[in-house]
Tab-separated table of C-alpha atoms in Angstrom:
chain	number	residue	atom	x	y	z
A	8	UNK	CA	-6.773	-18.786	-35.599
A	9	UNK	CA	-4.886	-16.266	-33.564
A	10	UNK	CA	-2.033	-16.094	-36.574
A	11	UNK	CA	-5.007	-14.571	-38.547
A	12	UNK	CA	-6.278	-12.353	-35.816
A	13	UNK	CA	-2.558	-10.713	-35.851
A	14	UNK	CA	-3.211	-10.390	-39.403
A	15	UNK	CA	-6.512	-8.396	-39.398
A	16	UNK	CA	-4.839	-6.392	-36.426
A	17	UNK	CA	-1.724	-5.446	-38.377
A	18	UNK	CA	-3.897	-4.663	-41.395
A	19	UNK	CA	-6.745	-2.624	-39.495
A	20	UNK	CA	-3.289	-0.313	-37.904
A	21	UNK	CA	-2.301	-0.004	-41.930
A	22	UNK	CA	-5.447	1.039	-43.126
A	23	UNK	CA	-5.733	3.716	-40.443
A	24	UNK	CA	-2.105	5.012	-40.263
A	25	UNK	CA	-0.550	4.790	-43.779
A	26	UNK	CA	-3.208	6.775	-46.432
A	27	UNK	CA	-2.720	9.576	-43.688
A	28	UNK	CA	1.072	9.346	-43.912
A	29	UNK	CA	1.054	9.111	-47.705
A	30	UNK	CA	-1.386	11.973	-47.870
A	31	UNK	CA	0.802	14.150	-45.465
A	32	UNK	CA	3.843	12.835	-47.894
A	33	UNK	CA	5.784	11.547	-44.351
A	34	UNK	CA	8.543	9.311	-46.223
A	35	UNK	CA	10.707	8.806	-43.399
A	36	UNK	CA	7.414	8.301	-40.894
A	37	UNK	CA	6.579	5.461	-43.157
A	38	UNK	CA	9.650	3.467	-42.652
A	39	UNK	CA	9.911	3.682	-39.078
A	40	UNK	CA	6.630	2.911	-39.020
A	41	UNK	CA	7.367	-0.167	-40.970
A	42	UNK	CA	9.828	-1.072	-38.921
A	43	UNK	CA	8.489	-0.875	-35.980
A	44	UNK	CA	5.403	-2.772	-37.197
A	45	UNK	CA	6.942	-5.983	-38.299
A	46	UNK	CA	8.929	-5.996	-35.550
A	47	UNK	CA	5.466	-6.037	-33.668
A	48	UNK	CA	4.162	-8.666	-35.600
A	49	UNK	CA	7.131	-10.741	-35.375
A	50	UNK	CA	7.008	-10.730	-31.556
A	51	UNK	CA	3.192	-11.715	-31.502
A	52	UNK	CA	3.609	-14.614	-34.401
A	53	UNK	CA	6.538	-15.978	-31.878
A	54	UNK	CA	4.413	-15.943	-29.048
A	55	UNK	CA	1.258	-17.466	-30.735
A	56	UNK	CA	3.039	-19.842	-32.196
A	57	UNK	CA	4.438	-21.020	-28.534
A	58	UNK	CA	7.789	-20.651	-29.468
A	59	UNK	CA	9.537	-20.239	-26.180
A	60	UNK	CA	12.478	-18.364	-25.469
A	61	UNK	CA	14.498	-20.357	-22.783
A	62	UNK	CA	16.287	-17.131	-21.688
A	63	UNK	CA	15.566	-13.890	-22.944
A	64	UNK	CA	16.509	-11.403	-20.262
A	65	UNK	CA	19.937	-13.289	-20.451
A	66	UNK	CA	21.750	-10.254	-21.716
A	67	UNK	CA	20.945	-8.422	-18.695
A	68	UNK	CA	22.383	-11.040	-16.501
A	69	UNK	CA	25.618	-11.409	-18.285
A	70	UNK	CA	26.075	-7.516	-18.329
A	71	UNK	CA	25.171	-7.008	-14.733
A	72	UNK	CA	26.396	-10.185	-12.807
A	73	UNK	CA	29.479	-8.966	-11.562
A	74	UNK	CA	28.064	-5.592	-10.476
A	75	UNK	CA	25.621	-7.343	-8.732
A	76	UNK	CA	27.532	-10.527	-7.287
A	77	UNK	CA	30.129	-7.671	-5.663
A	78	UNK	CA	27.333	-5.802	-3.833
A	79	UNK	CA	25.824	-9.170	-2.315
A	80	UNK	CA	29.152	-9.998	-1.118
A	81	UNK	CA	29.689	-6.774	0.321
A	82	UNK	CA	25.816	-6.245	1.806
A	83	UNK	CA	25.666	-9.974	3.247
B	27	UNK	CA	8.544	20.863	-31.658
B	28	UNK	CA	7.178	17.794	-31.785
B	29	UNK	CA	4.897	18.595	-28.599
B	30	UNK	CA	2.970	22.126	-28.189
B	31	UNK	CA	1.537	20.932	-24.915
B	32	UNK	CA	2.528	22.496	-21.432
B	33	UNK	CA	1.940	20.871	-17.914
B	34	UNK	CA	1.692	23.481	-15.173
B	35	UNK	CA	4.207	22.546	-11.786
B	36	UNK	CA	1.283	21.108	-9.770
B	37	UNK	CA	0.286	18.555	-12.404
B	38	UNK	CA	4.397	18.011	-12.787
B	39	UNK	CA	4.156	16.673	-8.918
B	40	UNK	CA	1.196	14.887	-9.401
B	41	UNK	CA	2.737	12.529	-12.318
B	42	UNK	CA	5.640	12.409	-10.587
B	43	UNK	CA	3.999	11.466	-7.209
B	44	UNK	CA	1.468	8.520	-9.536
B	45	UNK	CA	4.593	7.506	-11.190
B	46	UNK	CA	6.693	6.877	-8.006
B	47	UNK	CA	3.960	4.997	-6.391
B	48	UNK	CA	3.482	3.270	-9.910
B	49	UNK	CA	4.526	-0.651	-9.532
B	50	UNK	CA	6.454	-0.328	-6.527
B	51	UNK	CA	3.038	-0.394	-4.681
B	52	UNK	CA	2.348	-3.762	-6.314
B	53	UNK	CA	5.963	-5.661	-6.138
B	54	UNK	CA	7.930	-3.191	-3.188
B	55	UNK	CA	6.552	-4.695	-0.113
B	56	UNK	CA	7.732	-8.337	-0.693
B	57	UNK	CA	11.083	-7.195	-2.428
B	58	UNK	CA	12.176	-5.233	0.184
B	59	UNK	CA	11.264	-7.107	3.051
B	60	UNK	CA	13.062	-10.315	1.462
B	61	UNK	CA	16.507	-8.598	2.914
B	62	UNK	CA	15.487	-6.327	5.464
B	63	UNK	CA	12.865	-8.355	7.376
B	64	UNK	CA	11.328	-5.761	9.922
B	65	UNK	CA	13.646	-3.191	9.508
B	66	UNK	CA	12.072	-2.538	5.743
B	67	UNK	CA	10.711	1.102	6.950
B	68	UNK	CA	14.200	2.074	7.771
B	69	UNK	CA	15.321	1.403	4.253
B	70	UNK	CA	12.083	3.123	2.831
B	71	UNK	CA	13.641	6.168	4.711
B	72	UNK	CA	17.211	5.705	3.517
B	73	UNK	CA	15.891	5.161	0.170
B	74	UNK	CA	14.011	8.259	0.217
B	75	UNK	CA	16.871	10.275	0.938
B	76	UNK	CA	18.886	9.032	-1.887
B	77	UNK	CA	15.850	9.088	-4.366
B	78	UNK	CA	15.459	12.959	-3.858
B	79	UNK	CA	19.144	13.459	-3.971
B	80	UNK	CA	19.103	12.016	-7.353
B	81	UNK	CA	15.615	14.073	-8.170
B	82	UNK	CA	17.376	17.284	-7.286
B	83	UNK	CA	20.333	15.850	-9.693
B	84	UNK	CA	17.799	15.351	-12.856
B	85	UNK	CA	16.196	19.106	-11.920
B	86	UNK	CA	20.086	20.157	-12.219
B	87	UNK	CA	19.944	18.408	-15.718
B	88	UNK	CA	16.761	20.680	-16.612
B	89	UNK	CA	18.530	23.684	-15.740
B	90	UNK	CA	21.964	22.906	-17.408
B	91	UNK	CA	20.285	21.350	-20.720
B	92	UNK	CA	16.915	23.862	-20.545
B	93	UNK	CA	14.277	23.087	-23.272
B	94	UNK	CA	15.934	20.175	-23.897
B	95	UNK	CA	14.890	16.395	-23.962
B	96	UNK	CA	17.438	13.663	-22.601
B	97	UNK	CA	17.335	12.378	-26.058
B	98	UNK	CA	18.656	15.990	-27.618
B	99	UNK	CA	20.801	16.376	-24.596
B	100	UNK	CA	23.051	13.063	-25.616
B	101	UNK	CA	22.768	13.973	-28.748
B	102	UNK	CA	23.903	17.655	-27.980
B	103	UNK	CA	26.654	16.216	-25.841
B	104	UNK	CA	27.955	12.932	-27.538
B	105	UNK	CA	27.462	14.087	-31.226
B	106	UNK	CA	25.990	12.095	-34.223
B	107	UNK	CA	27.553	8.426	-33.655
B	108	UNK	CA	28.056	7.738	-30.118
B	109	UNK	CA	24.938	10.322	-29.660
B	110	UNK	CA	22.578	7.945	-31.432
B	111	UNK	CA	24.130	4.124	-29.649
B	112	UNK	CA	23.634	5.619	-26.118
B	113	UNK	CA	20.592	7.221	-27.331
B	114	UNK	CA	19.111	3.684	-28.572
B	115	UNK	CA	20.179	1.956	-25.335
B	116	UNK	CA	17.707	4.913	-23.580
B	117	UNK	CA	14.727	4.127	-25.370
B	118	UNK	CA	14.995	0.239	-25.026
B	119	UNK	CA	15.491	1.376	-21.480
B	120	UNK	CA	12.182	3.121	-21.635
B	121	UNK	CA	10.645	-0.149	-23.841
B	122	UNK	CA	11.704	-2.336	-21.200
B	123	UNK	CA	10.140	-0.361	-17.724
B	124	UNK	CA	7.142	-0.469	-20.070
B	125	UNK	CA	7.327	-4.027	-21.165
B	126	UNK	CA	8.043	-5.046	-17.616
B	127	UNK	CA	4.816	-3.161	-16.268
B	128	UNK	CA	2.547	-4.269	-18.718
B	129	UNK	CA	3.900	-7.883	-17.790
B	130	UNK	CA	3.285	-7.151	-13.822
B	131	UNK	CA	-0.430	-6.144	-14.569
B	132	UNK	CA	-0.875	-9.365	-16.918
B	133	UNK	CA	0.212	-11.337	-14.316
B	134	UNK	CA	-1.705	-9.489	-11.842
B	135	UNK	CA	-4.842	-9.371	-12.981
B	136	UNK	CA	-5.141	-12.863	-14.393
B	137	UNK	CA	-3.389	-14.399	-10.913
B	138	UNK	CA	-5.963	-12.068	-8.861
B	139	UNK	CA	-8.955	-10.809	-10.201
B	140	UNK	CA	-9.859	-12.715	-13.233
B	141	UNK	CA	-8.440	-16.128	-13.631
B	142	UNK	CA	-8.900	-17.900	-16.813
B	143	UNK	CA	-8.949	-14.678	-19.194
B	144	UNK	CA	-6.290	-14.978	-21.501
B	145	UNK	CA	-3.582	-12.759	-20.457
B	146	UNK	CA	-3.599	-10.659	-24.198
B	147	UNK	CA	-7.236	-9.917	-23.679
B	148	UNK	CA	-6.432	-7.746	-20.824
B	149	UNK	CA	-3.284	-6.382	-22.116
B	150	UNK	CA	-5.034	-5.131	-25.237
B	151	UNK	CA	-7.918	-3.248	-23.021
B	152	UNK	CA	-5.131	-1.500	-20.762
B	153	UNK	CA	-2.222	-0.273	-24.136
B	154	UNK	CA	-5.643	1.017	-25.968
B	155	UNK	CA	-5.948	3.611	-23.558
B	156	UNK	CA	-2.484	4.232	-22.865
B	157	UNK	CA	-1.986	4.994	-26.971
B	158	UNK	CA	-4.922	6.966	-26.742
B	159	UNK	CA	-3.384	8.791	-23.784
B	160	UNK	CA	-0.162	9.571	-25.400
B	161	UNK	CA	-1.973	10.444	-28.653
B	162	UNK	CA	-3.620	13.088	-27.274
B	163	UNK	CA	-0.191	14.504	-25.653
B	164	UNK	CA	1.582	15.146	-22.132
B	165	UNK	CA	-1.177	18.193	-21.804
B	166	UNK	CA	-4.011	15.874	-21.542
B	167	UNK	CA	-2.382	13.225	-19.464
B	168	UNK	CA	-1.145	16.083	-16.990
B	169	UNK	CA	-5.229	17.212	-16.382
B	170	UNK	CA	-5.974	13.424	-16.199
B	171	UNK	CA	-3.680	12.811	-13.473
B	172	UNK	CA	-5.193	16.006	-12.094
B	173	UNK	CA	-8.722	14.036	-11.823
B	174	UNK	CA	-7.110	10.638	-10.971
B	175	UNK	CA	-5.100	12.170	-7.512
B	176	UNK	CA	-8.452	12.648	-5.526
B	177	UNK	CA	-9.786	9.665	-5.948
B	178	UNK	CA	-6.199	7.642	-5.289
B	179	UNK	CA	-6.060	9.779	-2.449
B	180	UNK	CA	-9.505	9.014	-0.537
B	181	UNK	CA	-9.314	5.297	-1.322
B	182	UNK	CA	-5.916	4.731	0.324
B	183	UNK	CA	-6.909	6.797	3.194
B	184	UNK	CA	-9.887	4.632	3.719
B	185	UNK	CA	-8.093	1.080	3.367
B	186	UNK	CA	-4.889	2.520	5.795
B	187	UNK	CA	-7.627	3.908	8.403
B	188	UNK	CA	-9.374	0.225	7.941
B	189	UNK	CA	-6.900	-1.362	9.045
B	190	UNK	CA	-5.240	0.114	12.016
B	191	UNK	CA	-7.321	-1.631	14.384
B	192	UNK	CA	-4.873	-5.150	13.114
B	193	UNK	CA	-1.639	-3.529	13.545
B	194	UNK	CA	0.721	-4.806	16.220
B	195	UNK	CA	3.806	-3.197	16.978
B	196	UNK	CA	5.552	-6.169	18.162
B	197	UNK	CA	5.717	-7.541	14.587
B	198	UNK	CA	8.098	-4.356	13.933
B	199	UNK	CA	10.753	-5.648	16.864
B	200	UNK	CA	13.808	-6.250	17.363
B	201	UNK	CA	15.315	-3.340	15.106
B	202	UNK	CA	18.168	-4.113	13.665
B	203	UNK	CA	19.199	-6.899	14.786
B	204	UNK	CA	21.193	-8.415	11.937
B	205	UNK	CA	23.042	-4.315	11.939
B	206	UNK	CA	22.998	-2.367	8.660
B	207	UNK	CA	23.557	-3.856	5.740
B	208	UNK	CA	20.299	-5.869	5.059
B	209	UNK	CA	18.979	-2.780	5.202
B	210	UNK	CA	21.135	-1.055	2.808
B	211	UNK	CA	20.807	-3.944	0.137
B	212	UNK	CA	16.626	-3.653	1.136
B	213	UNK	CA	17.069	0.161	0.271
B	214	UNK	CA	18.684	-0.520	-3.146
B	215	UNK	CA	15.604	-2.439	-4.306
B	216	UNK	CA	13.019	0.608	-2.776
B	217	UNK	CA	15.679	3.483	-4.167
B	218	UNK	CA	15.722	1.936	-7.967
B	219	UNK	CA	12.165	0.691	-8.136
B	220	UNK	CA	10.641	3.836	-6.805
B	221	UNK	CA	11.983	6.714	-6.800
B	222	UNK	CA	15.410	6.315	-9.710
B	223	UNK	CA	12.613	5.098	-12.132
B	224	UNK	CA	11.679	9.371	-12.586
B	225	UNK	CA	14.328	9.833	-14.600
B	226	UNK	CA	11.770	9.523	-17.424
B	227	UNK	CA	10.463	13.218	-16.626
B	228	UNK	CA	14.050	14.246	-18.182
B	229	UNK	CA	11.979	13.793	-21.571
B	230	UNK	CA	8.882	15.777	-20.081
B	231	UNK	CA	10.788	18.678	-17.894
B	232	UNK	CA	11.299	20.961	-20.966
B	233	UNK	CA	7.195	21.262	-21.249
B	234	UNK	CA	6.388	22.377	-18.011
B	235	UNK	CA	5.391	26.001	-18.348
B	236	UNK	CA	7.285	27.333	-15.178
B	237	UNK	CA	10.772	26.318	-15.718
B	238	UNK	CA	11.617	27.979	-12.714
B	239	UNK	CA	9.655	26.131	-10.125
B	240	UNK	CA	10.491	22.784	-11.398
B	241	UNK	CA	12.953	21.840	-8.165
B	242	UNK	CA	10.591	21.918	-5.856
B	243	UNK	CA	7.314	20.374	-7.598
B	244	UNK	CA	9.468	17.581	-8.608
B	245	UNK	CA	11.017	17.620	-5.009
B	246	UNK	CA	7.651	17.484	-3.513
B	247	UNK	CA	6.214	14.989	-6.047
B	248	UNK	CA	9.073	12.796	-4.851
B	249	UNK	CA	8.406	13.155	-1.294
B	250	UNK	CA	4.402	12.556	-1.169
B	251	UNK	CA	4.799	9.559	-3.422
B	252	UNK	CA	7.660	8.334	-1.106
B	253	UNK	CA	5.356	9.211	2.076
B	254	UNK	CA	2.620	6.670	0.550
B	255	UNK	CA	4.646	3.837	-0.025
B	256	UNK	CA	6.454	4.088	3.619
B	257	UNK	CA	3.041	3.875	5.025
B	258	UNK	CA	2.604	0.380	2.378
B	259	UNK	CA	5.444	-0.880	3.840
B	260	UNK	CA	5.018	0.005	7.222
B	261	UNK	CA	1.325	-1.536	7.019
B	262	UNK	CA	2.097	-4.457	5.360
B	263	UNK	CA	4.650	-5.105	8.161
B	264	UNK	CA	2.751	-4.101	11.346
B	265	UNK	CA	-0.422	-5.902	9.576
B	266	UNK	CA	1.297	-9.167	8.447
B	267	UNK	CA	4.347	-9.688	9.907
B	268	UNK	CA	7.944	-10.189	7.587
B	269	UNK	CA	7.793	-13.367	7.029
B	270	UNK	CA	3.784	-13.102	5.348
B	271	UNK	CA	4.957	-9.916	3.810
B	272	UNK	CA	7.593	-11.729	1.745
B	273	UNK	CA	6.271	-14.770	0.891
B	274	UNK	CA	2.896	-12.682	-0.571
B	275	UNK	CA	3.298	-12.226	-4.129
B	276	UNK	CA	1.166	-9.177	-3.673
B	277	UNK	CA	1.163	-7.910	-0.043
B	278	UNK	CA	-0.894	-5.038	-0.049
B	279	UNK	CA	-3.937	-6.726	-1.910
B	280	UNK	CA	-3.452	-9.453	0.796
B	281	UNK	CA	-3.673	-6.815	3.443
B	282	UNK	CA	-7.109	-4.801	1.622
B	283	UNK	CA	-8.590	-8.049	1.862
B	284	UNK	CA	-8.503	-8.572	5.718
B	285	UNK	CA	-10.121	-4.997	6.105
B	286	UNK	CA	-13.721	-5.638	7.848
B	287	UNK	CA	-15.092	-2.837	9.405
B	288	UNK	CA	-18.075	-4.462	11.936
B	289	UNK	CA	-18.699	-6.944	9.918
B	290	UNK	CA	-20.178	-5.249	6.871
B	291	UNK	CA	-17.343	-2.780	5.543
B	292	UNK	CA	-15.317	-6.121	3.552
B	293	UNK	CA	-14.062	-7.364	0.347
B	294	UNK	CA	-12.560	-3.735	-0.179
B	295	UNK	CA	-9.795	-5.398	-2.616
B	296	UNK	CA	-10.930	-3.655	-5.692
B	297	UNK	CA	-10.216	-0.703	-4.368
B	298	UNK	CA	-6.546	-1.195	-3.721
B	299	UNK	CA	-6.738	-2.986	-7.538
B	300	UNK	CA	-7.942	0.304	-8.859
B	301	UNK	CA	-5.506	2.608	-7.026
B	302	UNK	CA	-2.679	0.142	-8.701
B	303	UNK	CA	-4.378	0.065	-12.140
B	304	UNK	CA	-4.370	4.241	-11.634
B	305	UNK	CA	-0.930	4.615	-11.066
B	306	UNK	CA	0.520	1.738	-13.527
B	307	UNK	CA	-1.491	3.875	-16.012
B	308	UNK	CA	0.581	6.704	-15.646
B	309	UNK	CA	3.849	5.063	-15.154
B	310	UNK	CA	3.321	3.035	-18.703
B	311	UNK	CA	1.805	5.972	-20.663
B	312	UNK	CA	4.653	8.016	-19.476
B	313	UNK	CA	7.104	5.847	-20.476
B	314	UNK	CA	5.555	4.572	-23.920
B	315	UNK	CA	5.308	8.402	-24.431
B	316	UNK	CA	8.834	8.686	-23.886
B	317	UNK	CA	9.889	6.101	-25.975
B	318	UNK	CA	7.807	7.248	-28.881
B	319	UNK	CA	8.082	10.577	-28.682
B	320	UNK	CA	12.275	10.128	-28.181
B	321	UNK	CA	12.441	7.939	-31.041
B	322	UNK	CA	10.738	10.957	-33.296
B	323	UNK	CA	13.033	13.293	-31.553
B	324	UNK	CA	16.460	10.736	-32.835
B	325	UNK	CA	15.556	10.337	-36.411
B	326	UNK	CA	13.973	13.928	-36.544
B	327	UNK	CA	10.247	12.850	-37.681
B	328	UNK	CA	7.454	15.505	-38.142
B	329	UNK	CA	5.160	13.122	-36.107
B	330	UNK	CA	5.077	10.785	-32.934
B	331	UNK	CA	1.859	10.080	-32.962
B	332	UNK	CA	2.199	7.563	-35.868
B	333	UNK	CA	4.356	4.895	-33.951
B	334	UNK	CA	2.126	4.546	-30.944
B	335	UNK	CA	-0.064	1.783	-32.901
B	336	UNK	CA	2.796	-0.377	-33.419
B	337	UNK	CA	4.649	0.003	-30.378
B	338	UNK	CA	1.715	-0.911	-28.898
B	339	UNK	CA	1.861	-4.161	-30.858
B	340	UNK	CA	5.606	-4.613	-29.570
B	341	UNK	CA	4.791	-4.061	-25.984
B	342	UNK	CA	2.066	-6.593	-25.567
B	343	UNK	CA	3.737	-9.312	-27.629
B	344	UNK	CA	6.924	-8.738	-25.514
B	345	UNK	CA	5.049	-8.659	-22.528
B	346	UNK	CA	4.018	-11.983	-21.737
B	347	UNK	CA	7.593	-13.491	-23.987
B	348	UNK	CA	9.856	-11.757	-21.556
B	349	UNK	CA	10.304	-13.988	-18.864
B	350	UNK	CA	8.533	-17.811	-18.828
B	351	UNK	CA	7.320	-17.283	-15.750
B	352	UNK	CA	6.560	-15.507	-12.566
B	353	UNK	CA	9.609	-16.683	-10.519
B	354	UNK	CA	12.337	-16.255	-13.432
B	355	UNK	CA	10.674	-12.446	-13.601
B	356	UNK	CA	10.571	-12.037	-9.926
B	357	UNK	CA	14.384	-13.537	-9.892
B	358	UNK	CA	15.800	-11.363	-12.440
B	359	UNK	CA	14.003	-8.164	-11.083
B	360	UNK	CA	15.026	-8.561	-7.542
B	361	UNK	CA	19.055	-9.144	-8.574
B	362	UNK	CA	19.605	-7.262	-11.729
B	363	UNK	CA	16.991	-4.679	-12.916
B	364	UNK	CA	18.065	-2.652	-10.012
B	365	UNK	CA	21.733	-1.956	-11.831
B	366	UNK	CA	20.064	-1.673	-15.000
B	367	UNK	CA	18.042	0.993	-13.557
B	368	UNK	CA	20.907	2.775	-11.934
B	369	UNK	CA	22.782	2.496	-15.452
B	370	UNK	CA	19.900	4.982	-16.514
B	371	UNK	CA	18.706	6.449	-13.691
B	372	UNK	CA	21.913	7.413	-11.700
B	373	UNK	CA	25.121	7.001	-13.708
B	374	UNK	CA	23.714	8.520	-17.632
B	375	UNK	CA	22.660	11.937	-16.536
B	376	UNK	CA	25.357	12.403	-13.679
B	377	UNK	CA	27.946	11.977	-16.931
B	378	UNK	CA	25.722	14.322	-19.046
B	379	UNK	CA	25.983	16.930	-16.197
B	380	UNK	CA	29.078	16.925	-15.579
B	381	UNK	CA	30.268	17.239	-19.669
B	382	UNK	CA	27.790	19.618	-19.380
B	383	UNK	CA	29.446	21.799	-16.372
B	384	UNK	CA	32.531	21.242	-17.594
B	385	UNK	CA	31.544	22.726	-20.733
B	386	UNK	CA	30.512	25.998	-19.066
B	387	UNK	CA	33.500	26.319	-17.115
B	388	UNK	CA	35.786	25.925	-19.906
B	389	UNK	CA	33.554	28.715	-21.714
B	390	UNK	CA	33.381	31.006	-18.848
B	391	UNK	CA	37.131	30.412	-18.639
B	392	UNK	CA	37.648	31.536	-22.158
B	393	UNK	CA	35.414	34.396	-22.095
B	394	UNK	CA	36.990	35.800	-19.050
B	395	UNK	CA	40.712	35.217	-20.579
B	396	UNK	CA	39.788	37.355	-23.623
């Protein structure tokens, strides 16, 4: 059910956007705009489908643990 | 250009001003008051000094890289290669302050005000008019926060006044008692949250129409929104004490809600919920605007506007799938999003201006030599 409401949303956004960009001949437009769009859709099929991501902001924490474990020690 | 539209200086300080009360309103109180107890108002003044030294620092950048975005600065400075990597790692910076506000009003609104709506439903409502927003361009959100600042104004003057009849100052004592550094580690959290999270006006500063004046709007946009949120912390301490303060997932609502004026003058709490959903406004359409409109600036399209349906998309997918739940959010927030906000907000356009000095001096050098 909400799979196909993603669907009509990601087709409604196409209908408006892309007969403009075609008329307007923006090429390059058009492929970000691609892009961008199935990376959308991708994102909201993962989290209708309930897929769940044990960790995402873990990149953050590997990148900034040290930074931050130094000013703890330092401010405790 | 991508944008023909012009903000004068005053409407410059009044984004700036919405944007720095923004989400810190919402998540500051409880954050702060975690490490500095009852000293938080001490670090809401250190952290005001260091947020408008680094405000004076980004009006530097506007006069060293004029007309310029921070997008076409790096890429002006770094060239094509290492121009475009730092400039991606920017706008997933901007992608991410968004994502991360759209996720506190989600979480907001359904814990609060309307439990049992499906978080999407409101998210939806609230990026519709935030893509219609930037749509329409930074002239017409500059006149919106123009009729937005009155109203924000008069309500919070109305809920502080309310409430000064429950303030006790013993709640406030002893000061300092542990010595400093709680309250430096308390003023990291209120210097990265409220004020370091501006630096997205380095993509707006080349449309303000009085290049000249733009140190001291943005220097007094800093300072008003910094006044309001010392008197939210100083409230939410006098009102409720430190240890209420930080156990509250949302202190100042808390507080709103014990208002009662002789009996009849209660249940004010929509007010402070509209005064948040004013401000978040701003901070997210400012920051999806900079994200869409710096993307178009990197790959040199003809038009933003295009990409603001499906970054919407993007943002409130990502929204509720970035953290599982409220504590893992509130965890990584309170230990790590502060660097990751200094990353951007501190260290990124210190290196740009000082390339970009160096660069001048090396010229001038040259010039006078021949």
């Amino acid at each position: 059910m909400s799979i196909v409401a993603i669907l009509i949303i990601v087709a409604v956004i196409i209908a408006i956007e892309v007969p403009l960009m075609l008329r307007k001949k923006l090429i390059k437009e058009l492929w970000v705009f691609s892009f961008l769009l199935l990376l959308g859709t991708f994102f909201s099929l993962i989290y209708v489908m309930n897929i769940t991501i044990s960790d995402p902001l873990a990149w953050m924490v590997f990148i900034y643990k040290p930074v931050a474990d130094m000013v703890n020690a330092w401010l405790s | 250009m991508l944008e023909k539209g012009k903000i004068s200086t005053r409407q410059l300080a009044i984004l700036v001003m919405l944007l720095t009360i923004g989400d810190s309103i919402l998540i500051i109180p409880s954050s702060t008051t975690h490490y500095a107890r009852q000293n938080a108002w001490i670090s809401t003044l250190i952290g005001m000094i260091a947020g408008l030294l680094a405000v004076y620092m980004y009006s530097k950048f506007a006069k060293s890289y004029p007309k310029l975005t921070l997008i076409q600065a790096i890429q002006k400075t770094f060239g094509k290669w290492i121009g475009t990597i730092i400039s991606l790692t920017v706008l997933m910076y901007f992608l991410m302050v968004a994502v991360g506000s759209m996720r506190e009003i989600g979480d907001f609104v359904t814990s609060e005000m309307l439990p049992g709506t499906p978080i999407p439903a409101t998210l939806i409502l609230f990026i519709l008019i935030v893509i219609m927003a930037s749509r329409l361009g930074i002239e017409v959100i500059g006149r919106a926060s123009e009729i937005f600042i009155p109203m924000f104004i008069v309500l919070f003057l109305i809920q502080t006044s309310a409430i000064i009849p429950q303030m006790e100052m013993v709640r406030m004592l002893p000061i300092l008692e542990d010595g400093i550094k709680p309250v430096l580690r308390g003023a990291i959290s209120i210097t990265t949250y409220t004020f370091l999270e501006t630096v997205v006006f380095l993509m707006i500063l080349p449309y303000v129409n009085q290049q000249k004046k733009i140190t001291k709007s943005f220097l007094l946009g800093t300072l008003l929104g910094g006044i309001v949120i010392f008197i939210t912390l100083i409230v939410s301490i006098l009102v409720l004490g430190p240890d209420l303060t930080t156990r509250d997932v949302y202190p100042s609502y808390n507080i709103a809600r014990r208002i009662s004026v002789g009996g009849f003058f209660e249940r004010v709490e929509a007010m402070i919920a509209l005064q948040w959903m004013l401000t978040l406004f701003i901070k997210v359409t400012l920051y999806f605007y900079a994200f869409i409109l710096g993307l178009s600036q990197l790959l040199n399209l003809k038009e933003y506007r295009v990409l603001s349906l499906p970054t919407g998309i993007i943002l409130v997918a990502l929204a509720p799938l970035i953290a599982p739940n409220f504590t893992y959010y509130n965890a990584i927030f309170d230990n790590y999003w502060v660097y990751y906000v200094i990353t951007f907000g501190i260290f990124l356009p210190l290196v740009l201006l000082s390339v970009g000095m160096f660069r001048r001096a090396l010229s001038k050098d040259l010039t006078s030599r021949n």
